Coordinates of C-alpha atoms in Angstrom, one line a residue:
Chain A
M457 CA 0.1 0.1 -0.1
S458 CA 1.2 3.6 -0.5
Y459 CA 0.2 7.1 0.5
E460 CA -1.8 9.1 -1.4
F461 CA -0.9 12.7 -1.8
E462 CA -2.3 15.7 -3.5
K463 CA -0.3 18.7 -4.7
Y464 CA -0.7 22.1 -3.2
R465 CA 0.4 25.5 -3.9
A466 CA 2.2 26.7 -1.0
F467 CA 4.7 29.4 -1.2
G468 CA 4.6 32.2 -3.9
P469 CA 7.7 33.0 -6.2
L470 CA 8.8 36.4 -4.0
Y471 CA 8.5 34.3 -0.8
R472 CA 10.7 31.4 -2.1
I473 CA 13.2 34.1 -3.6
T474 CA 13.6 35.7 -0.3
H475 CA 14.1 32.3 1.2
W476 CA 17.1 31.7 -1.0
V477 CA 18.5 35.1 -1.1
F478 CA 18.3 34.8 3.0
A479 CA 20.3 31.5 2.7
I480 CA 22.9 32.8 0.2
S481 CA 23.3 36.1 2.1
C482 CA 23.5 34.2 5.3
V483 CA 26.2 31.9 4.1
I484 CA 28.2 34.8 2.9
L485 CA 27.5 37.1 5.9
L486 CA 28.5 34.3 8.6
F487 CA 31.9 33.4 6.5
T488 CA 33.2 37.1 6.0
G489 CA 31.6 38.3 9.4
Y490 CA 33.6 35.7 11.4
Y491 CA 36.6 36.4 9.1
I492 CA 36.2 40.2 10.2
Y493 CA 36.2 39.1 13.6
E494 CA 39.0 36.7 13.7
P495 CA 40.8 36.9 10.0
W496 CA 42.2 33.4 10.7
F497 CA 44.1 33.2 7.4
T498 CA 46.5 36.1 6.5
T499 CA 48.7 37.4 4.0
M500 CA 52.3 37.6 5.5
L501 CA 54.0 38.3 2.4
E502 CA 54.3 42.1 1.7
K503 CA 55.6 42.3 -1.5
G504 CA 54.0 41.1 -5.0
V505 CA 50.7 40.5 -3.2
D506 CA 48.0 43.2 -3.5
D507 CA 45.1 40.9 -2.8
F508 CA 43.0 43.2 -0.1
T509 CA 42.0 40.1 1.6
V510 CA 40.4 41.9 4.7
A511 CA 38.9 44.9 2.6
N512 CA 37.5 42.4 0.0
M513 CA 36.1 40.3 3.0
R514 CA 34.3 43.6 4.2
F515 CA 33.2 44.4 0.9
F516 CA 31.5 41.3 0.5
H517 CA 30.0 41.4 3.9
F518 CA 28.4 44.8 3.2
A519 CA 27.1 43.8 -0.4
A520 CA 25.7 40.5 1.2
G521 CA 24.4 42.7 3.8
Y522 CA 22.5 44.9 1.6
C523 CA 21.1 42.0 -0.1
F524 CA 19.9 40.5 3.4
M525 CA 18.3 43.8 4.1
G526 CA 16.5 43.7 0.7
A527 CA 15.2 40.2 1.4
V528 CA 14.2 41.5 5.0
I529 CA 11.9 44.2 3.5
A530 CA 10.4 41.8 0.9
R531 CA 9.7 39.6 4.0
F532 CA 8.1 42.6 5.6
Y533 CA 5.7 42.7 2.9
L534 CA 5.0 39.3 2.7
W535 CA 4.2 39.3 6.6
F536 CA 1.0 41.5 5.5
F537 CA 0.4 41.0 1.7
G538 CA 1.7 37.4 1.2
N539 CA -0.5 34.6 0.6
R540 CA -2.4 32.7 3.5
Q541 CA 0.7 30.6 4.4
E542 CA 3.0 33.5 4.3
R543 CA 1.3 35.9 6.3
I544 CA 1.7 36.9 10.1
T545 CA -1.9 35.6 10.8
D546 CA -0.3 31.8 9.9
A547 CA 2.7 32.3 12.3
L548 CA 1.6 34.1 15.7
P549 CA 0.3 31.8 18.2
V550 CA -2.4 33.9 19.1
T551 CA -5.3 32.4 17.4
K552 CA -7.0 29.3 18.8
R553 CA -5.8 27.6 15.6
N554 CA -2.4 28.6 16.0
I555 CA -2.1 28.1 19.7
K556 CA -3.5 24.4 19.3
N557 CA -1.1 24.0 16.1
F558 CA 2.0 25.4 18.3
W559 CA 1.7 22.6 21.1
G560 CA 1.1 19.9 18.4
A561 CA 4.3 20.5 16.6
I562 CA 6.3 20.6 19.8
L563 CA 4.6 17.2 20.5
N564 CA 5.4 16.2 16.9
Y565 CA 9.1 17.0 17.4
L566 CA 9.2 15.2 20.6
Y567 CA 8.0 11.9 18.6
V568 CA 4.9 12.0 20.9
K569 CA 1.8 12.5 18.6
F570 CA 2.6 13.1 15.0
H571 CA 1.4 16.2 13.4
V572 CA -2.0 17.3 11.4
P573 CA -0.9 18.2 7.9
R574 CA -1.1 22.1 7.5
L575 CA -0.3 23.7 4.2
G576 CA 1.8 26.6 5.8
H577 CA 4.7 26.4 8.3
N578 CA 3.2 24.9 11.9
A579 CA 2.8 27.6 14.3
L580 CA 6.2 26.9 16.2
A581 CA 8.1 27.3 12.8
G582 CA 6.2 30.8 12.1
T583 CA 6.9 32.0 15.5
T584 CA 10.7 31.4 15.2
Y585 CA 10.9 33.1 12.0
L586 CA 8.9 36.1 13.2
V587 CA 11.7 36.0 16.2
T588 CA 14.4 35.7 13.7
F589 CA 13.0 38.4 11.6
L590 CA 12.9 40.9 14.7
L591 CA 16.4 39.8 15.6
S592 CA 17.6 40.3 11.6
M593 CA 16.3 44.0 11.9
V594 CA 18.4 44.6 15.2
M595 CA 21.3 42.9 13.0
I596 CA 20.8 45.2 10.3
A597 CA 20.8 48.4 12.9
S598 CA 23.8 47.4 14.4
G599 CA 25.4 46.8 10.9
F600 CA 24.5 50.2 9.8
Y601 CA 25.6 51.7 13.0
L602 CA 28.8 50.0 12.4
L603 CA 29.3 50.9 9.0
Y604 CA 28.6 54.4 9.1
P605 CA 30.0 55.3 12.6
E606 CA 31.1 58.9 11.6
S607 CA 27.4 60.0 10.5
V608 CA 26.1 62.4 13.1
Q609 CA 22.6 61.1 12.1
V610 CA 23.6 57.4 12.3
Q611 CA 25.4 58.2 16.0
A612 CA 22.1 59.9 17.1
W613 CA 20.1 56.6 17.0
G614 CA 23.0 54.1 16.9
G615 CA 24.2 55.7 20.1
A616 CA 20.8 55.7 21.9
V617 CA 20.0 52.1 20.9
F618 CA 23.2 50.6 21.3
G619 CA 25.7 52.7 23.1
S620 CA 29.4 52.6 22.0
Q621 CA 30.6 51.3 18.9
Q622 CA 32.0 48.5 21.0
N623 CA 28.8 47.5 22.4
A624 CA 27.1 47.6 18.8
R625 CA 30.2 45.3 17.8
F626 CA 29.2 42.9 20.7
V627 CA 25.5 42.6 20.0
H628 CA 26.4 42.0 16.2
F629 CA 28.7 39.5 17.2
I630 CA 26.9 37.7 19.5
L631 CA 23.7 37.4 17.2
M632 CA 25.8 35.8 14.7
F633 CA 25.5 32.8 16.9
Y634 CA 21.7 32.9 16.8
Y635 CA 21.8 32.6 12.9
I636 CA 24.4 29.5 13.1
F637 CA 21.9 28.1 15.6
F638 CA 19.2 29.0 13.4
A639 CA 20.7 27.4 10.4
M640 CA 21.7 24.3 12.2
V641 CA 18.2 23.3 13.7
H642 CA 16.3 24.9 10.3
I643 CA 17.8 22.5 7.8
Y644 CA 17.8 19.7 10.4
I645 CA 14.1 20.1 11.2
A646 CA 13.2 20.6 7.2
I647 CA 14.9 17.3 6.2
W648 CA 13.4 15.4 9.2
N649 CA 9.9 16.7 8.4
D650 CA 10.5 15.3 5.0
V651 CA 11.9 12.1 6.0
M652 CA 9.2 11.4 8.6
F653 CA 6.3 12.7 6.4
G654 CA 7.1 12.7 2.8
E655 CA 5.3 15.9 2.1
G656 CA 8.1 17.4 -0.3
L657 CA 9.0 20.0 2.6
V658 CA 12.5 20.5 1.0
S659 CA 11.7 21.0 -2.4
A660 CA 8.5 22.9 -1.5
I661 CA 10.8 26.1 -1.0
I662 CA 12.1 25.5 -4.6
S663 CA 8.8 24.7 -6.6
G664 CA 6.3 26.3 -4.2
S665 CA 4.5 23.2 -4.1
K666 CA 3.7 20.7 -1.2
F667 CA 2.4 17.4 -0.9
L668 CA -0.5 16.6 1.6
H669 CA -1.6 13.2 2.7
I670 CA -5.1 13.4 1.3
K671 CA -6.6 10.7 3.5
R672 CA -5.5 12.5 6.9
P673 CA -7.8 15.2 7.6
R674 CA -6.6 18.7 7.4
V675 CA -7.1 21.4 9.8
D676 CA -7.3 24.3 7.5
Chain B
M1227 CA 60.7 70.9 18.7
A1228 CA 61.1 72.8 21.7
D1229 CA 63.0 71.0 24.5
Q1230 CA 62.9 71.4 28.6
S1231 CA 66.4 73.3 28.6
E1232 CA 65.6 75.8 25.8
N1233 CA 62.8 77.0 27.9
G1234 CA 64.4 76.5 31.2
I1235 CA 62.4 74.5 34.0
G1236 CA 62.2 77.6 36.3
D1237 CA 61.5 80.1 33.6
L1238 CA 57.8 80.2 33.4
R1239 CA 57.6 83.0 30.9
I1240 CA 56.2 82.1 27.2
T1241 CA 57.8 83.8 24.4
R1242 CA 55.7 85.2 21.6
R1243 CA 57.1 82.6 19.2
S1244 CA 56.1 79.6 21.2
F1245 CA 52.5 81.4 21.9
I1246 CA 52.0 81.9 18.1
K1247 CA 53.4 78.4 17.8
G1248 CA 50.6 76.9 20.0
C1249 CA 47.6 78.9 18.6
T1250 CA 48.8 77.4 14.9
M1251 CA 48.8 74.1 16.3
A1252 CA 45.4 74.4 17.7
A1253 CA 44.0 76.0 14.5
A1254 CA 45.5 73.2 12.7
A1255 CA 43.7 70.6 15.1
L1256 CA 40.5 72.5 14.8
G1257 CA 40.7 72.3 10.8
L1258 CA 41.2 76.1 10.3
S1259 CA 42.8 77.8 7.7
E1260 CA 46.0 80.1 8.6
T1261 CA 44.1 83.1 8.2
M1262 CA 42.3 82.4 11.1
I1263 CA 45.4 82.2 13.3
P1264 CA 45.3 86.1 14.1
R1265 CA 41.9 86.0 15.3
L1266 CA 42.7 83.1 17.8
V1267 CA 45.8 85.1 18.7
S1268 CA 43.8 88.3 19.4
A1269 CA 41.1 86.4 21.2
A1270 CA 43.6 84.6 23.6
T1271 CA 45.3 87.8 24.2
S1272 CA 42.0 89.7 24.9
P1273 CA 42.1 91.1 28.6
Q1274 CA 38.3 90.1 28.6
R1275 CA 39.0 86.3 28.9
P1276 CA 36.7 84.3 31.4
P1277 CA 38.3 83.0 34.3
V1278 CA 38.2 79.3 34.8
V1279 CA 37.5 77.1 37.8
W1280 CA 39.0 73.4 37.6
L1281 CA 37.4 70.8 39.8
H1282 CA 39.1 68.0 40.8
F1283 CA 37.2 64.9 41.9
Q1284 CA 37.6 61.2 41.6
E1285 CA 40.7 61.3 39.6
C1286 CA 44.5 60.7 39.3
T1287 CA 45.4 64.2 38.0
G1288 CA 46.7 62.6 35.0
C1289 CA 44.7 65.1 32.6
T1290 CA 46.5 68.1 34.5
E1291 CA 49.7 66.0 34.4
S1292 CA 49.4 65.5 30.6
L1293 CA 49.0 69.3 30.3
L1294 CA 51.8 70.3 32.5
R1295 CA 54.4 67.8 32.0
A1296 CA 54.3 67.6 27.9
S1297 CA 57.5 67.2 26.6
H1298 CA 56.7 70.3 24.6
P1299 CA 56.0 73.0 27.5
D1300 CA 54.6 75.4 25.4
I1301 CA 51.1 74.2 25.2
G1302 CA 51.0 73.5 29.2
R1303 CA 52.0 77.1 29.7
L1304 CA 50.1 78.3 26.9
I1305 CA 46.7 76.8 28.1
L1306 CA 47.8 78.2 31.7
D1307 CA 48.7 81.4 30.3
L1308 CA 45.4 82.2 28.1
I1309 CA 43.0 81.1 30.6
S1310 CA 42.9 83.0 33.8
L1311 CA 42.9 80.2 36.1
D1312 CA 41.4 81.3 39.5
Y1313 CA 41.2 77.9 41.0
H1314 CA 43.1 74.4 40.4
E1315 CA 44.0 72.5 43.3
T1316 CA 47.2 71.1 41.5
V1317 CA 48.9 74.5 40.6
M1318 CA 47.7 77.0 42.3
A1319 CA 49.6 78.6 45.4
A1320 CA 46.9 79.1 47.9
A1321 CA 45.8 76.2 50.4
G1322 CA 43.1 75.4 52.8
Y1323 CA 40.7 78.2 53.6
Q1324 CA 42.5 80.5 51.3
A1325 CA 41.8 78.3 48.3
E1326 CA 38.1 77.7 49.1
E1327 CA 37.9 81.2 49.5
N1328 CA 39.2 82.0 46.0
L1329 CA 36.4 79.6 44.4
K1330 CA 33.8 81.4 46.3
N1331 CA 35.1 84.7 45.2
T1332 CA 35.2 83.8 41.5
I1333 CA 31.8 82.3 41.5
E1334 CA 30.1 85.5 43.0
K1335 CA 32.3 88.1 41.1
Y1336 CA 32.0 86.3 37.8
D1337 CA 28.4 84.8 38.2
G1338 CA 27.3 83.3 34.9
K1339 CA 30.7 84.2 33.2
Y1340 CA 33.5 81.5 34.1
I1341 CA 34.3 78.2 32.7
C1342 CA 33.9 75.2 34.8
V1343 CA 36.4 72.6 33.8
V1344 CA 35.9 69.4 35.8
E1345 CA 38.5 66.6 35.9
G1346 CA 37.4 63.5 37.7
A1347 CA 34.3 61.3 38.1
I1348 CA 31.7 62.2 40.7
P1349 CA 30.5 59.5 43.2
T1350 CA 26.9 59.7 43.8
K1351 CA 26.4 56.5 46.0
D1352 CA 25.7 57.2 49.8
G1353 CA 25.0 60.8 49.2
G1354 CA 28.5 61.1 47.5
V1355 CA 30.6 60.6 50.4
Y1356 CA 33.2 59.0 48.5
C1357 CA 34.8 62.2 47.3
K1358 CA 35.1 65.2 49.8
I1359 CA 37.0 68.4 49.5
G1360 CA 37.0 70.7 52.3
G1361 CA 34.3 68.9 54.2
R1362 CA 32.1 69.1 51.1
T1363 CA 31.1 66.3 48.7
A1364 CA 32.0 66.5 44.9
M1365 CA 28.2 66.5 44.3
D1366 CA 27.7 69.5 46.6
I1367 CA 30.6 71.4 44.9
L1368 CA 29.7 70.6 41.3
A1369 CA 25.9 71.4 42.0
E1370 CA 27.1 74.9 43.3
V1371 CA 29.8 75.7 40.6
A1372 CA 28.2 74.2 37.5
P1373 CA 24.9 75.9 37.3
R1374 CA 26.4 79.4 37.5
S1375 CA 29.1 79.0 34.9
A1376 CA 28.9 80.1 31.4
A1377 CA 29.9 76.5 30.2
V1378 CA 31.3 73.3 31.3
I1379 CA 34.3 71.3 30.0
A1380 CA 34.5 67.7 31.0
I1381 CA 38.1 66.7 30.8
G1382 CA 39.0 63.0 30.9
S1383 CA 37.1 60.1 30.6
C1384 CA 36.0 60.0 34.2
A1385 CA 34.5 63.4 33.9
S1386 CA 33.0 62.6 30.7
F1387 CA 31.5 59.2 31.2
G1388 CA 32.5 57.9 34.6
G1389 CA 35.8 56.2 33.3
L1390 CA 37.6 53.9 35.5
Q1391 CA 35.7 54.5 38.5
A1392 CA 32.5 53.5 36.7
A1393 CA 33.7 50.1 35.8
A1394 CA 31.8 47.3 37.3
P1395 CA 30.7 47.2 40.0
N1396 CA 30.9 50.9 40.3
P1397 CA 31.4 50.8 44.2
T1398 CA 30.9 54.5 44.5
G1399 CA 28.2 55.1 41.8
A1400 CA 30.6 57.4 39.8
V1401 CA 29.1 59.2 36.9
G1402 CA 30.3 61.9 34.6
V1403 CA 29.1 65.5 34.5
R1404 CA 26.5 65.3 31.7
D1405 CA 24.7 62.7 34.4
L1406 CA 24.3 65.4 36.8
V1407 CA 24.2 68.8 35.4
R1408 CA 21.5 69.9 33.4
G1409 CA 21.0 73.1 31.3
K1410 CA 24.5 74.1 30.6
P1411 CA 26.4 73.5 27.6
I1412 CA 28.7 70.7 28.4
I1413 CA 31.7 69.4 26.5
N1414 CA 33.5 66.5 26.7
I1415 CA 37.2 66.0 26.1
P1416 CA 37.5 62.2 27.0
G1417 CA 40.8 60.2 26.8
C1418 CA 43.1 58.9 29.5
P1419 CA 44.5 61.2 29.2
P1420 CA 42.9 63.5 26.4
N1421 CA 45.4 65.0 23.8
P1422 CA 46.3 68.8 25.3
I1423 CA 45.6 69.8 21.6
S1424 CA 42.1 68.8 21.8
F1425 CA 41.6 70.7 25.1
L1426 CA 43.4 73.9 23.7
G1427 CA 41.3 73.8 20.7
T1428 CA 38.0 73.7 22.6
V1429 CA 39.3 76.6 24.7
L1430 CA 40.6 78.7 21.7
H1431 CA 37.3 78.1 19.8
Y1432 CA 35.4 79.5 22.7
L1433 CA 37.3 82.4 23.4
T1434 CA 37.3 83.3 19.6
W1435 CA 33.8 82.6 18.6
K1436 CA 32.2 82.9 22.3
K1437 CA 30.5 79.5 21.6
L1438 CA 31.8 75.7 22.1
P1439 CA 32.7 73.7 19.0
V1440 CA 30.2 71.3 17.2
T1441 CA 30.0 68.0 18.7
D1442 CA 28.8 64.6 18.2
N1443 CA 25.8 62.9 20.1
L1444 CA 28.2 62.4 23.1
G1445 CA 29.0 65.9 23.5
R1446 CA 32.8 65.2 22.2
P1447 CA 34.2 68.3 19.6
L1448 CA 34.0 66.6 16.3
F1449 CA 37.2 68.4 15.1
A1450 CA 38.9 65.9 17.6
Y1451 CA 36.6 62.9 18.0
G1452 CA 35.1 63.0 14.5
R1453 CA 36.8 59.8 13.1
K1454 CA 37.6 56.7 14.2
I1455 CA 41.1 55.9 15.2
H1456 CA 41.0 52.9 12.7
D1457 CA 40.6 54.8 9.8
H1458 CA 43.5 57.3 9.8
C1459 CA 45.8 55.0 11.7
E1460 CA 49.2 54.2 10.2
R1461 CA 48.8 50.4 10.1
R1462 CA 45.5 50.4 8.3
A1463 CA 47.2 49.3 5.3
H1464 CA 48.1 46.3 6.6
F1465 CA 44.5 45.7 8.2
D1466 CA 43.4 45.9 4.7
E1467 CA 45.9 43.3 3.4
G1468 CA 45.2 40.8 6.1
R1469 CA 48.8 41.3 7.7
F1470 CA 48.3 40.9 11.4
V1471 CA 50.5 40.5 14.5
E1472 CA 49.2 37.3 15.6
Q1473 CA 50.9 37.8 19.1
F1474 CA 53.4 40.3 20.9
G1475 CA 57.0 40.0 19.9
D1476 CA 56.1 37.7 16.5
E1477 CA 57.4 38.4 13.2
G1478 CA 54.2 40.5 12.2
H1479 CA 55.0 42.5 15.4
R1480 CA 58.4 43.4 14.5
Q1481 CA 57.3 44.2 10.8
G1482 CA 54.7 46.7 12.3
Y1483 CA 51.5 44.9 11.1
C1484 CA 48.0 45.5 12.4
L1485 CA 47.3 45.0 16.0
Y1486 CA 43.7 44.4 15.5
K1487 CA 44.2 40.6 16.3
V1488 CA 46.1 41.3 19.6
G1489 CA 42.9 43.4 20.7
C1490 CA 43.4 46.9 19.1
K1491 CA 40.0 49.0 19.9
G1492 CA 41.0 51.5 17.1
P1493 CA 37.8 50.3 15.1
A1494 CA 35.5 51.4 17.7
T1495 CA 37.1 54.3 19.3
F1496 CA 36.9 57.9 18.1
S1497 CA 39.9 60.1 18.5
N1498 CA 42.4 62.3 16.9
C1499 CA 45.4 60.3 18.4
P1500 CA 47.0 59.0 15.1
A1501 CA 47.2 62.5 13.6
V1502 CA 48.0 64.8 16.5
R1503 CA 49.8 62.0 18.9
F1504 CA 51.3 62.8 21.9
N1505 CA 53.6 64.7 23.9
D1506 CA 55.3 66.2 20.6
V1507 CA 57.4 63.3 20.0
D1508 CA 55.1 61.6 17.3
Q1509 CA 54.2 58.9 19.4
W1510 CA 50.7 57.1 20.5
P1511 CA 50.0 53.6 21.7
V1512 CA 49.7 51.9 18.3
S1513 CA 53.2 53.5 17.1
A1514 CA 54.5 52.1 20.4
G1515 CA 53.4 48.5 19.4
H1516 CA 50.4 48.2 21.5
G1517 CA 46.7 48.2 20.4
C1518 CA 44.2 51.0 21.1
C1519 CA 42.7 51.0 24.5
G1520 CA 39.6 52.6 23.5
C1521 CA 39.7 55.2 26.2
T1522 CA 37.8 57.8 24.7
E1523 CA 34.4 55.8 24.4
P1524 CA 31.7 55.8 27.1
G1525 CA 32.1 52.3 29.1
F1526 CA 35.5 52.4 28.8
W1527 CA 36.9 49.7 30.7
D1528 CA 33.8 47.4 31.0
S1529 CA 33.5 47.3 27.3
M1530 CA 37.1 47.5 26.4
T1531 CA 38.8 44.8 28.5
P1532 CA 40.7 42.5 28.2
F1533 CA 42.8 45.0 26.1
E1534 CA 44.4 42.1 24.2
Q1535 CA 41.0 40.7 23.1
R1536 CA 38.7 42.0 20.3
L1537 CA 35.6 41.8 22.4
P1538 CA 34.6 42.1 26.1
E1539 CA 34.1 39.4 28.6
V1540 CA 30.4 37.9 28.8
E1541 CA 28.7 38.4 32.0
V1542 CA 27.1 35.4 33.4
P1543 CA 23.6 36.3 34.7
L1544 CA 23.1 36.4 38.3
G1545 CA 26.6 37.7 39.1
K1546 CA 28.2 34.4 38.6
G1547 CA 31.3 35.8 36.9
T1548 CA 32.4 36.3 33.5
V1549 CA 33.2 34.1 30.4
T1550 CA 36.8 34.4 29.0
S1551 CA 35.2 35.5 25.6
A1552 CA 32.2 36.2 23.7
E1553 CA 33.2 33.2 21.1
S1554 CA 33.3 30.9 23.6
V1555 CA 29.7 31.3 24.5
G1556 CA 28.7 31.2 20.8
R1557 CA 30.7 27.7 20.5
T1558 CA 29.0 26.4 23.6
V1559 CA 25.5 27.2 22.1
M1560 CA 26.5 25.7 18.7
G1561 CA 27.8 22.4 20.7
I1562 CA 24.7 22.2 22.5
T1563 CA 22.7 22.7 19.3
A1564 CA 24.5 19.9 17.6
G1565 CA 24.4 17.5 20.5
A1566 CA 20.4 18.1 20.7
I1567 CA 20.3 17.5 16.8
G1568 CA 22.1 14.1 17.3
I1569 CA 20.1 12.8 20.2
H1570 CA 16.9 13.9 18.2
A1571 CA 18.0 12.2 15.3
A1572 CA 18.9 8.9 17.4
A1573 CA 15.6 9.0 19.3
G1574 CA 13.9 8.8 15.9
V1575 CA 16.0 5.9 14.7
V1576 CA 15.9 4.2 18.0
R1577 CA 11.9 4.6 18.0
R1578 CA 12.0 3.4 14.5
L1579 CA 14.0 0.3 15.2
A1580 CA 11.8 -0.5 18.2
K1581 CA 8.5 -0.2 16.5
G1582 CA 9.9 -1.1 13.0
T1583 CA 7.1 -3.9 12.1
A1584 CA 4.0 -2.1 14.0
K1585 CA 4.6 0.9 12.1
K1586 CA 4.1 -0.7 8.9
D1587 CA 0.6 -2.3 10.1
E1588 CA -0.3 1.2 11.3
I1589 CA 0.4 2.3 7.6
R1590 CA -1.6 -0.4 6.2
E1591 CA -4.7 0.2 8.5
E1592 CA -5.0 3.6 6.8

């Protein structure tokens, strides 16, 4: 016997593009950002080498940072104007449906009681993405404060929010580990879901379509 | 460069040549054209110069020392000469009641006209009992002197932001002038010690244009604190190329490479140190081979230590001490996450092995 699945449209193109911009820019940002913190490979040769290692790393960091910010802006739009799966109403555990789904997702991940199919993300994932989104704004703000430290306008709000440059650098650095943590858990959970339920979750972020088991009742 | 013997230790007179030289240096620091020098000179020699009251609180007198004991004596003398210093505990001849009498007279005679220079942090805990002069707390003295002045200049990091005294756990509740005085123009000249040129430039600016120079949002004059140390450091090219000192005394250190990896705080610190340098001998910490300590920034000490590491130590909640570096916290989080993922995956595999056959039946039923 086999499962019977039906294909559903889950995620729109803009949503999928923002996902991959996040993914690629985060890899670049983490790599170059850590390099800026601790330049672990260095050029000891003075003559004949004009490779501008650190300057280039910083350039790629800033360029990737702007891409990241663009994706954050697009994601902000989608929180309110995306399709049903992309909206904030599908993520926040404030409605009865989402609260139920939030605890259901925790039990699901603890192997206690497996989930009821849902076209969008479960509410636990949605909440995590919302938290990540807010932390990304902190990351962007601290990044701009570090990038334009001499601008009096940037100093005015940057100083009020973060204090000195050193404090902003500290926040920017510590938050980096949140993104590593997020990437580790996110990739693991996505693969785990695909292995466990065969909904095609991993490919859904490429194709936009998800497969739901038709014999099991859907909640939404 | 004038040396000590040229001017003579006991000779306190200032020559016209060195006076003009000092004004020129201040004009250069302020970023002014040479055509402005005569205006600075006439302002500095005007008989209507405002008197100055110099208050010492919780401090080491290092700021005064850096003014007075510079290898180039002209700047120190120029400052003392061009301002009418009515009260300064370190250099004034009067002592005891006489000294306090001077302070009282100046405040009354020049009410609203004198400049109040503050050196040192002000302790506020327990009614401010941790710093008393003539039986009065620093808080009392500042509350009396500062509101009746024309402007307040906080010299040094302690007077600006609390400095070393305000380092955790800040036992005396030390704060800077800005936290206590309201409604007066306050200018901060932080540094440990600040460059005398920055102070001289601020004073000359005030004497010439009767207003304080433009500042950043921390009250630091932009002409001296408008740019990061990192951005005009002589070792910056090594930073961009990725040539670093890995540890003190290694080959890179001997070659004069960038000190970023041994904890230089230049990228987080605003000051004119690399351009103006100290004591007229073209020296400053980075040229001597140690990274910048970030002494001009608020939170200096807590956010800048350990000096040989990039980021401050991480405080563990509930006062359980500190973790040596921010990075070790991140590594712990990553390790725990990886462990948790491993356990979670293993639990799934174990479950599958244990219920392997049962699960197939379950599926068949559906």
